[in-house]
Amino acid sequence: MRRLILAAAGLLVPSPSPPARPRPAPDPVRPPASHDPDAVVIEARDMVFVQTEVEVPAGKAFTLVFDNSGDKYPHNVSIDDASGANVFRGDVIDGGKTIEYQVPALAAGNYGFKCDVHPNMTGTVVAK
């Protein structure tokens, strides 16, 4: 009853909301400690690849750590040569997961990578 009287008199003041805290900037993606420290890392965040160009050793197989850091969308990494022929296709993983791919040796040159589920997500692998 007292609250009703205070509200009618205009004396009931809502408590202020706590101030919003700014979110810290995301750290650059590095291979998790359990992964090869020389691994190449590609991160998918929602509907984009964070790294749009990565360099790998030519003529040598390598480890690719794929971090699908967004929570909503499944993604993978698929690598094609200059003619469009697929040279590597990683498994599709759900959002919020990380996988380690073993990629066979690539000859020196530029290769395209994409997500097979969302082909508008693209990047370049440079084998040197």
PDB file of C-alpha atoms in Angstrom:
ATOM      1  CA  MET A   1       0.000   0.000   0.000  1.00  0.00           C
ATOM      2  CA  ARG A   2       2.824   2.383   0.875  1.00  0.00           C
ATOM      3  CA  ARG A   3       4.476   1.684  -2.519  1.00  0.00           C
ATOM      4  CA  LEU A   4       1.223   2.542  -4.269  1.00  0.00           C
ATOM      5  CA  ILE A   5       0.978   5.857  -2.385  1.00  0.00           C
ATOM      6  CA  LEU A   6       4.635   6.706  -3.170  1.00  0.00           C
ATOM      7  CA  ALA A   7       4.133   5.825  -6.825  1.00  0.00           C
ATOM      8  CA  ALA A   8       1.004   7.986  -7.004  1.00  0.00           C
ATOM      9  CA  ALA A   9       2.891  10.862  -5.435  1.00  0.00           C
ATOM     10  CA  GLY A  10       5.747  10.460  -7.935  1.00  0.00           C
ATOM     11  CA  LEU A  11       8.244   9.722  -5.169  1.00  0.00           C
ATOM     12  CA  LEU A  12       9.107   6.149  -6.207  1.00  0.00           C
ATOM     13  CA  VAL A  13      12.343   6.310  -8.206  1.00  0.00           C
ATOM     14  CA  PRO A  14      13.600   3.191  -9.993  1.00  0.00           C
ATOM     15  CA  SER A  15      17.126   2.142  -9.098  1.00  0.00           C
ATOM     16  CA  PRO A  16      19.641   2.848 -11.856  1.00  0.00           C
ATOM     17  CA  SER A  17      20.992  -0.049 -13.916  1.00  0.00           C
ATOM     18  CA  PRO A  18      24.646  -0.911 -13.380  1.00  0.00           C
ATOM     19  CA  PRO A  19      26.908   0.551 -16.098  1.00  0.00           C
ATOM     20  CA  ALA A  20      27.698  -1.766 -19.001  1.00  0.00           C
ATOM     21  CA  ARG A  21      31.210  -3.149 -18.984  1.00  0.00           C
ATOM     22  CA  PRO A  22      33.134  -2.986 -22.257  1.00  0.00           C
ATOM     23  CA  ARG A  23      34.067  -6.355 -23.715  1.00  0.00           C
ATOM     24  CA  PRO A  24      37.783  -7.017 -24.111  1.00  0.00           C
ATOM     25  CA  ALA A  25      39.112  -7.326 -27.644  1.00  0.00           C
ATOM     26  CA  PRO A  26      39.582 -10.954 -28.727  1.00  0.00           C
ATOM     27  CA  ASP A  27      43.107 -12.309 -28.599  1.00  0.00           C
ATOM     28  CA  PRO A  28      44.698 -13.333 -31.885  1.00  0.00           C
ATOM     29  CA  VAL A  29      44.234 -17.023 -32.566  1.00  0.00           C
ATOM     30  CA  ARG A  30      47.170 -19.183 -31.584  1.00  0.00           C
ATOM     31  CA  PRO A  31      47.336 -22.952 -31.584  1.00  0.00           C
ATOM     32  CA  PRO A  32      46.165 -24.339 -28.255  1.00  0.00           C
ATOM     33  CA  ALA A  33      49.031 -25.546 -26.073  1.00  0.00           C
ATOM     34  CA  SER A  34      48.217 -29.150 -26.934  1.00  0.00           C
ATOM     35  CA  HIS A  35      48.717 -28.493 -30.655  1.00  0.00           C
ATOM     36  CA  ASP A  36      51.844 -28.265 -32.787  1.00  0.00           C
ATOM     37  CA  PRO A  37      53.373 -24.802 -32.128  1.00  0.00           C
ATOM     38  CA  ASP A  38      54.239 -24.562 -35.853  1.00  0.00           C
ATOM     39  CA  ALA A  39      50.653 -25.232 -36.893  1.00  0.00           C
ATOM     40  CA  VAL A  40      48.866 -22.900 -39.262  1.00  0.00           C
ATOM     41  CA  VAL A  41      45.719 -21.471 -37.680  1.00  0.00           C
ATOM     42  CA  ILE A  42      42.515 -20.470 -39.425  1.00  0.00           C
ATOM     43  CA  GLU A  43      39.581 -19.181 -37.396  1.00  0.00           C
ATOM     44  CA  ALA A  44      35.975 -18.908 -38.536  1.00  0.00           C
ATOM     45  CA  ARG A  45      34.010 -16.323 -36.582  1.00  0.00           C
ATOM     46  CA  ASP A  46      30.323 -16.400 -37.462  1.00  0.00           C
ATOM     47  CA  MET A  47      30.256 -16.113 -41.287  1.00  0.00           C
ATOM     48  CA  VAL A  48      33.841 -14.973 -42.027  1.00  0.00           C
ATOM     49  CA  PHE A  49      37.351 -16.344 -41.839  1.00  0.00           C
ATOM     50  CA  VAL A  50      39.466 -14.160 -39.554  1.00  0.00           C
ATOM     51  CA  GLN A  51      42.638 -15.030 -41.490  1.00  0.00           C
ATOM     52  CA  THR A  52      42.105 -14.452 -45.196  1.00  0.00           C
ATOM     53  CA  GLU A  53      45.687 -15.394 -46.121  1.00  0.00           C
ATOM     54  CA  VAL A  54      47.989 -17.950 -44.533  1.00  0.00           C
ATOM     55  CA  GLU A  55      51.505 -19.059 -45.462  1.00  0.00           C
ATOM     56  CA  VAL A  56      52.547 -22.716 -45.383  1.00  0.00           C
ATOM     57  CA  PRO A  57      55.809 -24.511 -46.212  1.00  0.00           C
ATOM     58  CA  ALA A  58      55.903 -25.704 -49.831  1.00  0.00           C
ATOM     59  CA  GLY A  59      56.572 -29.386 -50.360  1.00  0.00           C
ATOM     60  CA  LYS A  60      55.980 -30.281 -46.708  1.00  0.00           C
ATOM     61  CA  ALA A  61      52.864 -31.647 -44.990  1.00  0.00           C
ATOM     62  CA  PHE A  62      51.582 -29.350 -42.243  1.00  0.00           C
ATOM     63  CA  THR A  63      49.136 -29.154 -39.376  1.00  0.00           C
ATOM     64  CA  LEU A  64      46.173 -26.835 -39.757  1.00  0.00           C
ATOM     65  CA  VAL A  65      44.300 -25.911 -36.588  1.00  0.00           C
ATOM     66  CA  PHE A  66      40.791 -24.839 -37.514  1.00  0.00           C
ATOM     67  CA  ASP A  67      38.951 -22.918 -34.799  1.00  0.00           C
ATOM     68  CA  ASN A  68      35.234 -22.489 -35.449  1.00  0.00           C
ATOM     69  CA  SER A  69      34.876 -19.901 -32.701  1.00  0.00           C
ATOM     70  CA  GLY A  70      31.324 -18.788 -33.452  1.00  0.00           C
ATOM     71  CA  ASP A  71      28.528 -20.685 -31.742  1.00  0.00           C
ATOM     72  CA  LYS A  72      25.931 -20.772 -34.502  1.00  0.00           C
ATOM     73  CA  TYR A  73      27.289 -22.139 -37.764  1.00  0.00           C
ATOM     74  CA  PRO A  74      29.014 -25.329 -38.919  1.00  0.00           C
ATOM     75  CA  HIS A  75      32.156 -24.764 -41.034  1.00  0.00           C
ATOM     76  CA  ASN A  76      35.197 -26.488 -42.494  1.00  0.00           C
ATOM     77  CA  VAL A  77      38.293 -25.627 -44.500  1.00  0.00           C
ATOM     78  CA  SER A  78      38.632 -26.924 -48.055  1.00  0.00           C
ATOM     79  CA  ILE A  79      41.710 -26.120 -50.186  1.00  0.00           C
ATOM     80  CA  ASP A  80      41.657 -25.950 -54.012  1.00  0.00           C
ATOM     81  CA  ASP A  81      44.526 -25.508 -56.450  1.00  0.00           C
ATOM     82  CA  ALA A  82      44.642 -22.819 -59.155  1.00  0.00           C
ATOM     83  CA  SER A  83      42.575 -24.996 -61.534  1.00  0.00           C
ATOM     84  CA  GLY A  84      39.839 -25.380 -58.899  1.00  0.00           C
ATOM     85  CA  ALA A  85      40.667 -29.026 -58.166  1.00  0.00           C
ATOM     86  CA  ASN A  86      40.276 -29.898 -54.513  1.00  0.00           C
ATOM     87  CA  VAL A  87      43.552 -30.858 -52.815  1.00  0.00           C
ATOM     88  CA  PHE A  88      42.284 -31.026 -49.218  1.00  0.00           C
ATOM     89  CA  ARG A  89      38.878 -31.152 -47.560  1.00  0.00           C
ATOM     90  CA  GLY A  90      38.532 -30.979 -43.781  1.00  0.00           C
ATOM     91  CA  ASP A  91      35.604 -32.332 -41.811  1.00  0.00           C
ATOM     92  CA  VAL A  92      32.759 -29.934 -41.056  1.00  0.00           C
ATOM     93  CA  ILE A  93      32.593 -29.035 -37.363  1.00  0.00           C
ATOM     94  CA  ASP A  94      29.953 -27.303 -35.262  1.00  0.00           C
ATOM     95  CA  GLY A  95      30.409 -23.817 -33.877  1.00  0.00           C
ATOM     96  CA  GLY A  96      32.467 -23.492 -30.722  1.00  0.00           C
ATOM     97  CA  LYS A  97      34.762 -26.394 -31.665  1.00  0.00           C
ATOM     98  CA  THR A  98      38.368 -26.706 -32.811  1.00  0.00           C
ATOM     99  CA  ILE A  99      39.882 -29.441 -34.962  1.00  0.00           C
ATOM    100  CA  GLU A 100      43.402 -30.280 -36.078  1.00  0.00           C
ATOM    101  CA  TYR A 101      43.754 -31.234 -39.740  1.00  0.00           C
ATOM    102  CA  GLN A 102      46.813 -32.911 -41.263  1.00  0.00           C
ATOM    103  CA  VAL A 103      47.225 -31.368 -44.713  1.00  0.00           C
ATOM    104  CA  PRO A 104      49.385 -33.111 -47.338  1.00  0.00           C
ATOM    105  CA  ALA A 105      52.330 -31.281 -48.907  1.00  0.00           C
ATOM    106  CA  LEU A 106      51.425 -28.548 -51.391  1.00  0.00           C
ATOM    107  CA  ALA A 107      53.666 -27.509 -54.281  1.00  0.00           C
ATOM    108  CA  ALA A 108      54.792 -23.860 -54.235  1.00  0.00           C
ATOM    109  CA  GLY A 109      52.023 -21.515 -55.331  1.00  0.00           C
ATOM    110  CA  ASN A 110      48.732 -19.953 -54.342  1.00  0.00           C
ATOM    111  CA  TYR A 111      45.682 -21.995 -53.363  1.00  0.00           C
ATOM    112  CA  GLY A 112      42.186 -20.920 -52.480  1.00  0.00           C
ATOM    113  CA  PHE A 113      40.506 -22.035 -49.304  1.00  0.00           C
ATOM    114  CA  LYS A 114      36.816 -21.933 -48.549  1.00  0.00           C
ATOM    115  CA  CYS A 115      34.098 -23.288 -46.322  1.00  0.00           C
ATOM    116  CA  ASP A 116      32.145 -25.958 -48.206  1.00  0.00           C
ATOM    117  CA  VAL A 117      28.997 -25.120 -46.229  1.00  0.00           C
ATOM    118  CA  HIS A 118      29.314 -21.364 -46.933  1.00  0.00           C
ATOM    119  CA  PRO A 119      31.335 -20.955 -50.185  1.00  0.00           C
ATOM    120  CA  ASN A 120      31.307 -17.153 -49.860  1.00  0.00           C
ATOM    121  CA  MET A 121      33.812 -17.608 -46.999  1.00  0.00           C
ATOM    122  CA  THR A 122      37.168 -17.646 -48.785  1.00  0.00           C
ATOM    123  CA  GLY A 123      40.860 -17.036 -48.347  1.00  0.00           C
ATOM    124  CA  THR A 124      44.280 -17.803 -49.826  1.00  0.00           C
ATOM    125  CA  VAL A 125      46.935 -20.333 -48.874  1.00  0.00           C
ATOM    126  CA  VAL A 126      50.414 -19.340 -50.069  1.00  0.00           C
ATOM    127  CA  ALA A 127      52.831 -22.278 -50.214  1.00  0.00           C
ATOM    128  CA  LYS A 128      56.460 -21.020 -50.190  1.00  0.00           C
TER     129      LYS A 128
END
